[in-house]
Tab-separated table of C-alpha atoms in Angstrom:
chain	number	residue	atom	x	y	z
H	1	UNK	CA	11.692	-9.782	-24.724
H	2	UNK	CA	7.971	-9.938	-24.029
H	3	UNK	CA	6.481	-9.708	-20.523
H	4	UNK	CA	2.976	-10.632	-19.368
H	5	UNK	CA	1.703	-8.809	-16.285
H	6	UNK	CA	-1.332	-10.172	-14.450
H	7	UNK	CA	-3.128	-7.394	-12.604
H	8	UNK	CA	-3.686	-3.717	-13.409
H	9	UNK	CA	-3.232	-2.404	-9.900
H	10	UNK	CA	-0.632	0.130	-8.833
H	11	UNK	CA	2.245	-2.353	-9.006
H	12	UNK	CA	1.308	-3.877	-12.355
H	13	UNK	CA	0.659	-0.543	-14.061
H	14	UNK	CA	3.873	0.960	-12.673
H	15	UNK	CA	5.835	-2.048	-13.912
H	16	UNK	CA	4.332	-1.728	-17.396
H	17	UNK	CA	5.384	1.920	-17.579
H	18	UNK	CA	8.885	1.123	-16.332
H	19	UNK	CA	9.339	-1.731	-18.810
H	20	UNK	CA	8.120	0.489	-21.645
H	21	UNK	CA	10.622	3.171	-20.614
H	22	UNK	CA	13.352	0.528	-20.960
H	23	UNK	CA	12.179	-0.618	-24.378
H	24	UNK	CA	10.719	-3.925	-23.158
H	25	UNK	CA	7.431	-5.109	-24.650
H	26	UNK	CA	4.673	-5.992	-22.192
H	27	UNK	CA	0.938	-6.594	-21.933
H	28	UNK	CA	-1.350	-6.413	-18.905
H	29	UNK	CA	-4.191	-8.851	-18.208
H	30	UNK	CA	-6.718	-7.703	-15.599
H	31	UNK	CA	-9.602	-9.788	-14.261
H	32	UNK	CA	-12.191	-7.027	-13.764
H	33	UNK	CA	-14.138	-6.108	-16.915
H	34	UNK	CA	-13.655	-2.375	-16.359
H	35	UNK	CA	-11.192	-0.370	-14.288
H	36	UNK	CA	-12.989	1.958	-11.886
H	37	UNK	CA	-11.611	4.468	-9.351
H	38	UNK	CA	-12.384	2.356	-6.289
H	39	UNK	CA	-11.006	2.551	-2.779
H	40	UNK	CA	-10.085	5.350	-0.442
H	41	UNK	CA	-6.927	7.300	0.308
H	42	UNK	CA	-3.347	6.072	0.304
H	43	UNK	CA	0.017	7.768	0.751
H	44	UNK	CA	2.801	7.771	-1.795
H	45	UNK	CA	5.941	8.128	0.302
H	46	UNK	CA	8.946	9.977	-1.142
H	47	UNK	CA	10.721	6.852	-2.403
H	48	UNK	CA	7.603	5.962	-4.427
H	49	UNK	CA	7.058	9.556	-5.545
H	50	UNK	CA	10.677	9.573	-6.707
H	51	UNK	CA	9.926	6.624	-9.031
H	52	UNK	CA	6.848	8.410	-10.365
H	53	UNK	CA	9.070	11.405	-11.062
H	54	UNK	CA	11.373	9.196	-13.138
H	55	UNK	CA	8.326	8.209	-15.197
H	56	UNK	CA	7.406	11.842	-15.781
H	57	UNK	CA	4.192	11.504	-13.784
H	58	UNK	CA	4.960	13.443	-10.615
H	59	UNK	CA	3.376	16.700	-11.759
H	60	UNK	CA	0.190	14.946	-12.847
H	61	UNK	CA	-0.060	13.057	-9.573
H	62	UNK	CA	0.723	16.163	-7.525
H	63	UNK	CA	-2.122	18.000	-9.232
H	64	UNK	CA	-4.478	15.277	-7.988
H	65	UNK	CA	-3.133	14.919	-4.466
H	66	UNK	CA	-2.362	16.748	-1.237
H	67	UNK	CA	1.354	17.226	-0.560
H	68	UNK	CA	1.606	15.966	3.024
H	69	UNK	CA	3.441	18.464	5.236
H	70	UNK	CA	3.685	16.583	8.536
H	71	UNK	CA	2.825	13.435	10.469
H	72	UNK	CA	1.568	13.708	14.067
H	73	UNK	CA	0.993	10.999	16.674
H	74	UNK	CA	-1.367	11.463	19.648
H	75	UNK	CA	-2.585	9.318	22.502
H	76	UNK	CA	-6.304	8.639	23.031
H	77	UNK	CA	-6.536	11.767	25.194
H	78	UNK	CA	-5.394	14.007	22.356
H	79	UNK	CA	-1.926	14.599	23.804
H	80	UNK	CA	0.851	14.844	21.243
H	81	UNK	CA	3.443	12.055	21.334
H	82	UNK	CA	5.565	12.822	18.275
H	83	UNK	CA	5.531	14.936	15.151
H	84	UNK	CA	7.803	15.152	12.157
H	85	UNK	CA	7.822	16.987	8.828
H	86	UNK	CA	7.109	14.954	5.724
H	87	UNK	CA	7.933	15.187	2.038
H	88	UNK	CA	9.446	18.459	0.864
H	89	UNK	CA	9.180	19.906	4.372
H	90	UNK	CA	11.462	17.096	5.597
H	91	UNK	CA	14.122	17.835	2.988
H	92	UNK	CA	13.227	15.148	0.470
H	93	UNK	CA	13.713	16.015	-3.213
H	94	UNK	CA	10.081	15.037	-3.895
H	95	UNK	CA	6.825	15.357	-1.953
H	96	UNK	CA	4.830	12.790	-0.046
H	97	UNK	CA	1.422	12.581	-1.710
H	98	UNK	CA	-1.923	11.767	-0.092
H	99	UNK	CA	-4.073	10.608	-2.994
H	100	UNK	CA	-7.230	8.648	-3.655
H	101	UNK	CA	-6.189	5.114	-4.541
H	102	UNK	CA	-8.676	4.913	-7.405
H	103	UNK	CA	-7.470	8.219	-8.832
H	104	UNK	CA	-3.863	7.014	-8.738
H	105	UNK	CA	-4.789	3.760	-10.477
H	106	UNK	CA	-6.754	5.543	-13.194
H	107	UNK	CA	-3.938	8.036	-13.843
H	108	UNK	CA	-1.441	5.178	-14.171
H	109	UNK	CA	-3.827	3.291	-16.457
H	110	UNK	CA	-4.250	6.368	-18.640
H	111	UNK	CA	-0.475	6.694	-18.921
H	112	UNK	CA	-0.238	3.028	-19.942
H	113	UNK	CA	-2.876	3.529	-22.648
H	114	UNK	CA	-1.190	6.682	-23.952
H	115	UNK	CA	2.345	5.266	-23.974
H	116	UNK	CA	1.870	1.557	-24.718
H	117	UNK	CA	-1.471	1.648	-26.530
H	118	UNK	CA	-4.967	0.648	-25.448
H	119	UNK	CA	-4.472	-2.793	-27.008
H	120	UNK	CA	-1.835	-3.644	-24.373
H	121	UNK	CA	-4.322	-3.457	-21.464
H	122	UNK	CA	-6.734	-6.408	-21.508
H	123	UNK	CA	-9.632	-6.333	-19.024
H	124	UNK	CA	-12.049	-9.114	-18.101
H	125	UNK	CA	-9.225	-11.674	-18.345
H	126	UNK	CA	-8.771	-13.886	-15.297
H	127	UNK	CA	-5.478	-15.742	-14.835
H	128	UNK	CA	-5.941	-19.514	-14.732
H	129	UNK	CA	-2.517	-21.152	-15.105
H	130	UNK	CA	1.037	-20.875	-16.398
H	131	UNK	CA	3.260	-23.492	-17.976
H	132	UNK	CA	7.029	-23.279	-18.418
H	133	UNK	CA	8.551	-24.148	-21.778
H	134	UNK	CA	11.941	-23.871	-23.450
H	135	UNK	CA	11.350	-20.321	-24.607
H	136	UNK	CA	9.573	-18.916	-21.543
H	137	UNK	CA	5.970	-19.300	-20.426
H	138	UNK	CA	2.519	-20.001	-21.767
H	139	UNK	CA	-0.169	-18.368	-19.653
H	140	UNK	CA	-3.850	-19.224	-19.805
H	141	UNK	CA	-6.531	-16.583	-19.162
H	142	UNK	CA	-10.302	-16.975	-19.033
H	143	UNK	CA	-12.718	-14.381	-20.355
H	144	UNK	CA	-15.589	-14.962	-17.938
H	145	UNK	CA	-18.098	-12.923	-19.929
H	146	UNK	CA	-17.472	-14.743	-23.217
H	147	UNK	CA	-16.629	-18.046	-21.489
H	148	UNK	CA	-13.512	-18.425	-23.619
H	149	UNK	CA	-9.904	-19.342	-22.845
H	150	UNK	CA	-6.897	-17.523	-24.229
H	151	UNK	CA	-3.277	-18.667	-24.177
H	152	UNK	CA	-0.455	-16.165	-24.393
H	153	UNK	CA	3.247	-16.906	-24.850
H	154	UNK	CA	5.968	-14.682	-23.453
H	155	UNK	CA	9.440	-14.684	-21.978
H	156	UNK	CA	8.271	-13.661	-18.502
H	157	UNK	CA	5.087	-13.780	-16.417
H	158	UNK	CA	4.710	-11.346	-13.524
H	159	UNK	CA	2.069	-11.943	-10.859
H	160	UNK	CA	0.906	-8.463	-9.849
H	161	UNK	CA	-2.596	-9.654	-8.993
H	162	UNK	CA	-2.817	-8.475	-5.422
H	163	UNK	CA	-3.529	-9.937	-2.027
H	164	UNK	CA	-5.711	-12.732	-3.470
H	165	UNK	CA	-3.108	-13.564	-6.137
H	166	UNK	CA	-3.976	-16.491	-8.390
H	167	UNK	CA	-0.369	-16.630	-9.627
H	168	UNK	CA	0.921	-16.992	-6.077
H	169	UNK	CA	-1.657	-19.716	-5.434
H	170	UNK	CA	-0.311	-21.756	-8.344
H	171	UNK	CA	3.052	-22.027	-6.595
H	172	UNK	CA	1.717	-22.042	-3.021
H	173	UNK	CA	-1.616	-23.894	-3.202
H	174	UNK	CA	-1.643	-24.789	0.506
H	175	UNK	CA	-0.430	-23.456	3.870
H	176	UNK	CA	-0.541	-19.852	2.684
H	177	UNK	CA	-3.505	-18.550	4.654
H	178	UNK	CA	-4.113	-14.987	5.719
H	179	UNK	CA	-2.730	-14.172	9.144
H	180	UNK	CA	-5.349	-12.180	11.047
H	181	UNK	CA	-4.105	-9.590	13.524
H	182	UNK	CA	-7.316	-9.561	15.553
H	183	UNK	CA	-7.934	-5.975	14.418
H	184	UNK	CA	-10.487	-4.502	12.000
H	185	UNK	CA	-10.262	-1.312	9.934
H	186	UNK	CA	-13.233	0.847	8.988
H	187	UNK	CA	-12.409	3.287	6.191
H	188	UNK	CA	-14.332	6.267	4.858
H	189	UNK	CA	-14.162	9.825	3.529
H	190	UNK	CA	-15.924	12.804	5.141
H	191	UNK	CA	-16.355	16.234	3.544
H	192	UNK	CA	-15.730	18.792	6.262
H	193	UNK	CA	-13.506	21.682	7.324
H	194	UNK	CA	-9.736	21.077	7.287
H	195	UNK	CA	-7.774	20.427	10.482
H	196	UNK	CA	-4.383	21.836	11.526
H	197	UNK	CA	-2.663	23.234	8.406
H	198	UNK	CA	-4.871	21.300	5.990
H	199	UNK	CA	-1.975	19.078	4.855
H	200	UNK	CA	-1.124	17.076	7.984
H	201	UNK	CA	-1.670	13.366	8.576
H	202	UNK	CA	-2.338	12.237	12.144
H	203	UNK	CA	-2.675	8.989	14.063
H	204	UNK	CA	-4.183	8.748	17.528
H	205	UNK	CA	-4.683	6.065	20.161
H	206	UNK	CA	-2.879	2.736	20.381
H	207	UNK	CA	-3.074	-0.665	18.639
H	208	UNK	CA	-6.388	-1.672	20.243
H	209	UNK	CA	-8.162	1.639	19.551
H	210	UNK	CA	-6.738	3.814	16.788
H	211	UNK	CA	-7.831	6.581	14.446
H	212	UNK	CA	-5.973	7.868	11.375
H	213	UNK	CA	-6.931	10.828	9.174
H	214	UNK	CA	-5.485	12.945	6.396
H	215	UNK	CA	-6.823	15.162	3.598
H	216	UNK	CA	-7.028	14.051	-0.019
H	217	UNK	CA	-8.401	15.605	-3.198
H	218	UNK	CA	-11.798	14.220	-4.170
H	219	UNK	CA	-13.837	15.242	-7.211
H	220	UNK	CA	-17.046	15.016	-5.183
H	221	UNK	CA	-15.952	17.488	-2.481
H	222	UNK	CA	-18.502	20.316	-2.013
H	223	UNK	CA	-17.288	23.900	-2.346
H	224	UNK	CA	-15.659	25.203	0.806
H	225	UNK	CA	-15.038	21.722	2.207
H	226	UNK	CA	-12.077	19.317	2.350
H	227	UNK	CA	-12.157	15.557	1.793
H	228	UNK	CA	-10.791	13.865	4.911
H	229	UNK	CA	-9.809	10.239	4.444
H	230	UNK	CA	-10.008	8.379	7.750
H	231	UNK	CA	-9.545	4.938	9.248
H	232	UNK	CA	-10.948	3.732	12.564
H	233	UNK	CA	-9.350	0.601	13.982
H	234	UNK	CA	-10.355	-1.682	16.864
H	235	UNK	CA	-9.234	-5.017	18.232
H	236	UNK	CA	-11.993	-7.532	17.503
H	237	UNK	CA	-10.516	-10.939	18.382
H	238	UNK	CA	-13.715	-12.919	17.692
H	239	UNK	CA	-14.162	-11.602	14.150
H	240	UNK	CA	-14.962	-14.366	11.625
H	241	UNK	CA	-12.400	-13.819	8.888
H	242	UNK	CA	-13.919	-16.499	6.653
H	243	UNK	CA	-17.127	-14.493	6.175
H	244	UNK	CA	-15.636	-11.179	5.090
H	245	UNK	CA	-16.066	-9.957	1.526
H	246	UNK	CA	-13.105	-7.561	1.936
H	247	UNK	CA	-15.107	-4.480	0.957
H	248	UNK	CA	-18.240	-4.704	3.082
H	249	UNK	CA	-20.287	-1.630	3.861
H	250	UNK	CA	-21.224	-1.377	7.549
H	251	UNK	CA	-23.169	0.928	9.837
H	252	UNK	CA	-21.160	3.369	11.941
H	253	UNK	CA	-22.707	1.992	15.122
H	254	UNK	CA	-20.521	-1.110	14.718
H	255	UNK	CA	-17.361	0.764	15.745
H	256	UNK	CA	-18.038	4.404	16.729
H	257	UNK	CA	-18.574	3.863	20.469
H	258	UNK	CA	-14.931	3.895	21.656
H	259	UNK	CA	-14.272	7.180	19.817
H	260	UNK	CA	-17.181	9.228	21.222
H	261	UNK	CA	-15.008	11.107	23.720
H	262	UNK	CA	-12.294	11.954	21.186
H	263	UNK	CA	-13.166	15.633	20.831
H	264	UNK	CA	-10.151	17.921	20.935
H	265	UNK	CA	-9.636	21.585	20.309
H	266	UNK	CA	-8.441	21.023	16.728
H	267	UNK	CA	-10.673	18.120	15.619
H	268	UNK	CA	-13.966	16.427	16.537
H	269	UNK	CA	-13.571	12.747	15.651
H	270	UNK	CA	-17.165	11.713	16.529
H	271	UNK	CA	-18.409	14.418	14.156
H	272	UNK	CA	-15.987	13.224	11.487
H	273	UNK	CA	-17.371	9.682	11.782
H	274	UNK	CA	-20.968	10.904	11.826
H	275	UNK	CA	-20.443	13.036	8.720
H	276	UNK	CA	-19.609	10.228	6.309
H	277	UNK	CA	-22.139	8.512	4.048
H	278	UNK	CA	-20.453	5.137	3.566
H	279	UNK	CA	-18.039	3.078	5.670
H	280	UNK	CA	-16.186	0.001	4.449
H	281	UNK	CA	-14.787	-2.747	6.625
H	282	UNK	CA	-11.466	-4.527	6.157
H	283	UNK	CA	-9.703	-7.090	8.359
H	284	UNK	CA	-6.099	-6.243	9.209
H	285	UNK	CA	-4.289	-9.210	7.685
H	286	UNK	CA	-1.030	-10.167	6.077
H	287	UNK	CA	0.618	-13.423	5.026
H	288	UNK	CA	3.733	-15.105	6.297
H	289	UNK	CA	6.841	-14.196	4.272
H	290	UNK	CA	7.589	-16.529	1.381
H	291	UNK	CA	10.958	-18.246	0.997
H	292	UNK	CA	10.959	-17.443	-2.722
H	293	UNK	CA	8.930	-15.526	-5.320
H	294	UNK	CA	10.553	-16.663	-8.568
H	295	UNK	CA	9.965	-19.933	-10.391
H	296	UNK	CA	11.755	-20.181	-13.711
H	297	UNK	CA	10.324	-17.419	-15.888
H	298	UNK	CA	7.628	-16.367	-13.390
H	299	UNK	CA	7.793	-14.089	-10.361
H	300	UNK	CA	5.623	-11.947	-8.077
H	301	UNK	CA	5.477	-8.283	-7.110
H	302	UNK	CA	3.537	-6.117	-4.663
H	303	UNK	CA	0.796	-7.625	-2.526
H	304	UNK	CA	1.005	-10.844	-4.516
H	305	UNK	CA	4.536	-11.272	-3.180
H	306	UNK	CA	4.359	-9.692	0.282
H	307	UNK	CA	0.965	-8.685	1.691
H	308	UNK	CA	1.648	-6.562	4.770
H	309	UNK	CA	-0.333	-4.580	7.297
H	310	UNK	CA	-1.157	-1.048	6.062
H	311	UNK	CA	1.099	0.414	8.731
H	312	UNK	CA	3.627	3.067	7.838
H	313	UNK	CA	1.869	3.862	4.525
H	314	UNK	CA	4.116	1.416	2.691
H	315	UNK	CA	2.026	-1.022	0.649
H	316	UNK	CA	1.859	0.915	-2.615
H	317	UNK	CA	5.418	2.172	-2.194
H	318	UNK	CA	6.855	-1.331	-1.898
H	319	UNK	CA	4.966	-2.483	-5.001
H	320	UNK	CA	6.448	0.435	-6.934
H	321	UNK	CA	9.946	-0.339	-5.617
H	322	UNK	CA	9.468	-3.982	-6.651
H	323	UNK	CA	8.534	-2.802	-10.144
H	324	UNK	CA	11.604	-0.600	-10.454
H	325	UNK	CA	13.961	-3.337	-9.283
H	326	UNK	CA	12.386	-5.956	-11.554
H	327	UNK	CA	12.419	-3.670	-14.595
H	328	UNK	CA	16.101	-2.940	-14.019
H	329	UNK	CA	16.993	-6.633	-13.839
H	330	UNK	CA	14.995	-7.511	-16.960
H	331	UNK	CA	16.747	-4.713	-18.805
H	332	UNK	CA	20.041	-6.364	-17.896
H	333	UNK	CA	18.887	-9.538	-19.649
H	334	UNK	CA	18.217	-7.553	-22.813
H	335	UNK	CA	21.612	-5.865	-22.583
H	336	UNK	CA	23.397	-9.156	-21.897
H	337	UNK	CA	24.424	-8.372	-18.319
H	338	UNK	CA	22.277	-11.249	-16.986
H	339	UNK	CA	22.714	-14.623	-18.623
H	340	UNK	CA	19.000	-15.546	-18.543
H	341	UNK	CA	15.533	-14.523	-17.397
H	342	UNK	CA	15.525	-17.014	-14.469
H	343	UNK	CA	18.854	-15.578	-13.297
H	344	UNK	CA	17.461	-12.047	-13.479
H	345	UNK	CA	14.367	-13.012	-11.511
H	346	UNK	CA	16.525	-14.607	-8.824
H	347	UNK	CA	18.600	-11.433	-8.614
H	348	UNK	CA	15.406	-9.397	-8.255
H	349	UNK	CA	14.213	-11.774	-5.546
H	350	UNK	CA	17.525	-11.521	-3.717
H	351	UNK	CA	17.229	-7.722	-3.724
H	352	UNK	CA	13.605	-7.462	-2.649
H	353	UNK	CA	12.738	-10.446	-0.420
H	354	UNK	CA	14.893	-9.368	2.567
H	355	UNK	CA	13.571	-5.788	2.920
H	356	UNK	CA	9.935	-6.739	2.361
H	357	UNK	CA	10.205	-9.652	4.793
H	358	UNK	CA	11.587	-7.203	7.326
H	359	UNK	CA	8.627	-4.894	6.720
H	360	UNK	CA	6.076	-7.671	7.193
H	361	UNK	CA	7.641	-8.550	10.538
H	362	UNK	CA	8.210	-4.925	11.575
H	363	UNK	CA	4.611	-4.002	10.770
H	364	UNK	CA	3.436	-6.851	12.984
H	365	UNK	CA	5.235	-4.941	15.741
H	366	UNK	CA	3.322	-1.780	14.654
H	367	UNK	CA	6.194	-0.231	12.708
H	368	UNK	CA	6.560	3.518	13.353
H	369	UNK	CA	3.300	3.443	15.318
H	370	UNK	CA	5.224	1.852	18.181
H	371	UNK	CA	5.482	5.351	19.655
H	372	UNK	CA	1.734	5.269	20.382
H	373	UNK	CA	2.020	1.807	21.885
H	374	UNK	CA	4.918	2.882	24.115
H	375	UNK	CA	3.056	5.964	25.340
H	376	UNK	CA	-0.077	3.959	26.128
H	377	UNK	CA	1.767	1.192	27.957
H	378	UNK	CA	3.743	3.636	30.086
H	379	UNK	CA	1.057	6.270	30.662
H	380	UNK	CA	-2.425	4.895	29.867
H	381	UNK	CA	-4.098	7.829	31.682
H	382	UNK	CA	-1.995	10.423	29.883
H	383	UNK	CA	1.089	12.462	30.727
H	384	UNK	CA	2.215	15.958	31.569
H	385	UNK	CA	4.897	15.827	28.855
H	386	UNK	CA	5.705	12.940	26.545
H	387	UNK	CA	9.396	13.045	27.459
H	388	UNK	CA	8.430	12.134	31.015
H	389	UNK	CA	7.440	8.678	29.752
H	390	UNK	CA	9.251	8.208	26.404
H	391	UNK	CA	12.631	9.795	25.809
H	392	UNK	CA	13.361	11.919	22.717
H	393	UNK	CA	15.997	9.399	21.658
H	394	UNK	CA	13.493	6.521	21.783
H	395	UNK	CA	10.985	8.437	19.681
H	396	UNK	CA	13.597	9.436	17.131
H	397	UNK	CA	14.972	5.912	16.899
H	398	UNK	CA	11.546	4.372	16.138
H	399	UNK	CA	10.989	6.849	13.312
H	400	UNK	CA	14.479	6.619	11.831
H	401	UNK	CA	14.649	2.824	12.032
H	402	UNK	CA	11.420	2.378	10.093
H	403	UNK	CA	12.437	4.843	7.388
H	404	UNK	CA	15.702	2.976	6.990
H	405	UNK	CA	14.020	-0.439	6.740
H	406	UNK	CA	11.331	0.788	4.356
H	407	UNK	CA	13.801	2.578	2.091
H	408	UNK	CA	12.898	6.232	2.572
H	409	UNK	CA	15.586	7.428	4.937
H	410	UNK	CA	16.304	10.969	3.662
H	411	UNK	CA	20.038	10.214	3.641
H	412	UNK	CA	19.580	7.193	1.400
H	413	UNK	CA	16.948	8.407	-1.063
H	414	UNK	CA	18.544	9.400	-4.337
H	415	UNK	CA	17.108	10.608	-7.599
H	416	UNK	CA	18.459	7.763	-9.725
């Protein structure tokens, strides 16, 4: 079996490593001419870290990340709503890792080069089309720099080409627009002193005005400082989605106003915003769930299949879970347990469409961040104690329900 993967993001690189571990030949075609460590921080939740452990990469990733100890939620007055341990502190067999997205991608790419060979990772190759034939697929890629076209034959084509997926567009050329939430994210990193225990992630506010921060490891961090990855979020209903370039640098004055009073005894958010050198703007968007991902010998994974709001730290994790499930089903074709590639891809789709559809819809309801929404709606001016306005059972249920839906309930996570 030979597999073509379009896209060298977290999902595509993870899939390549998983296929290689199962003895399945694959090649990756990436549109950018050179992979660079772009982006800001992300979280690898325990179910994703568990898959990295199976690939023998957990130690390497842990050495380049902060092992998250806890997650705290606050209202916009700095009053604590909910807190819970995370990763090893919560009893998982593996940690939760806060890591720079670009660092994670580069470490995965290095593993692909070392294990599969540098000749299996093709950059500067933009996907143009795919045609089905009796034996599988013929994919066409364009080398923009050389202005040449290349056709590649394989048994399977996997669209792992992200939120702007060209593979997805081939099967859904119309009526597949981004769904804008009316909210904008501003993301940055500030080098400063650590807060709380130096390993905690916190979220504060409510859906219309929210701030998220957690520490990551960053090669540029000055001595004696910590790199704090943060996201400011505001409702901006009149934002023109059509004009965004999805990675636009903006001035802090665009969004900092509503956060100027958020100075608490353990963190100064205005100072955190003021201390950064570059801020990037992103619209909070997703797409409506698809009825199917698989078409003959072609299927989708990750953001190409199910773009969802970055709520609950689940985007990268779901791409990695897609990769594991897909690799397992393709292995069954090789071993004769599935009668054909199309049958295997339909089995993969049947396993992964329901949970990811549930996550898209649950994240539109703010996922585990519902606890902040509940506290704000019931006590917008604050509270004496959170249990006066939201019961312990309600708080626990929101947290447990999301873990169960997303696949990282401690009772269900197993080291397979």
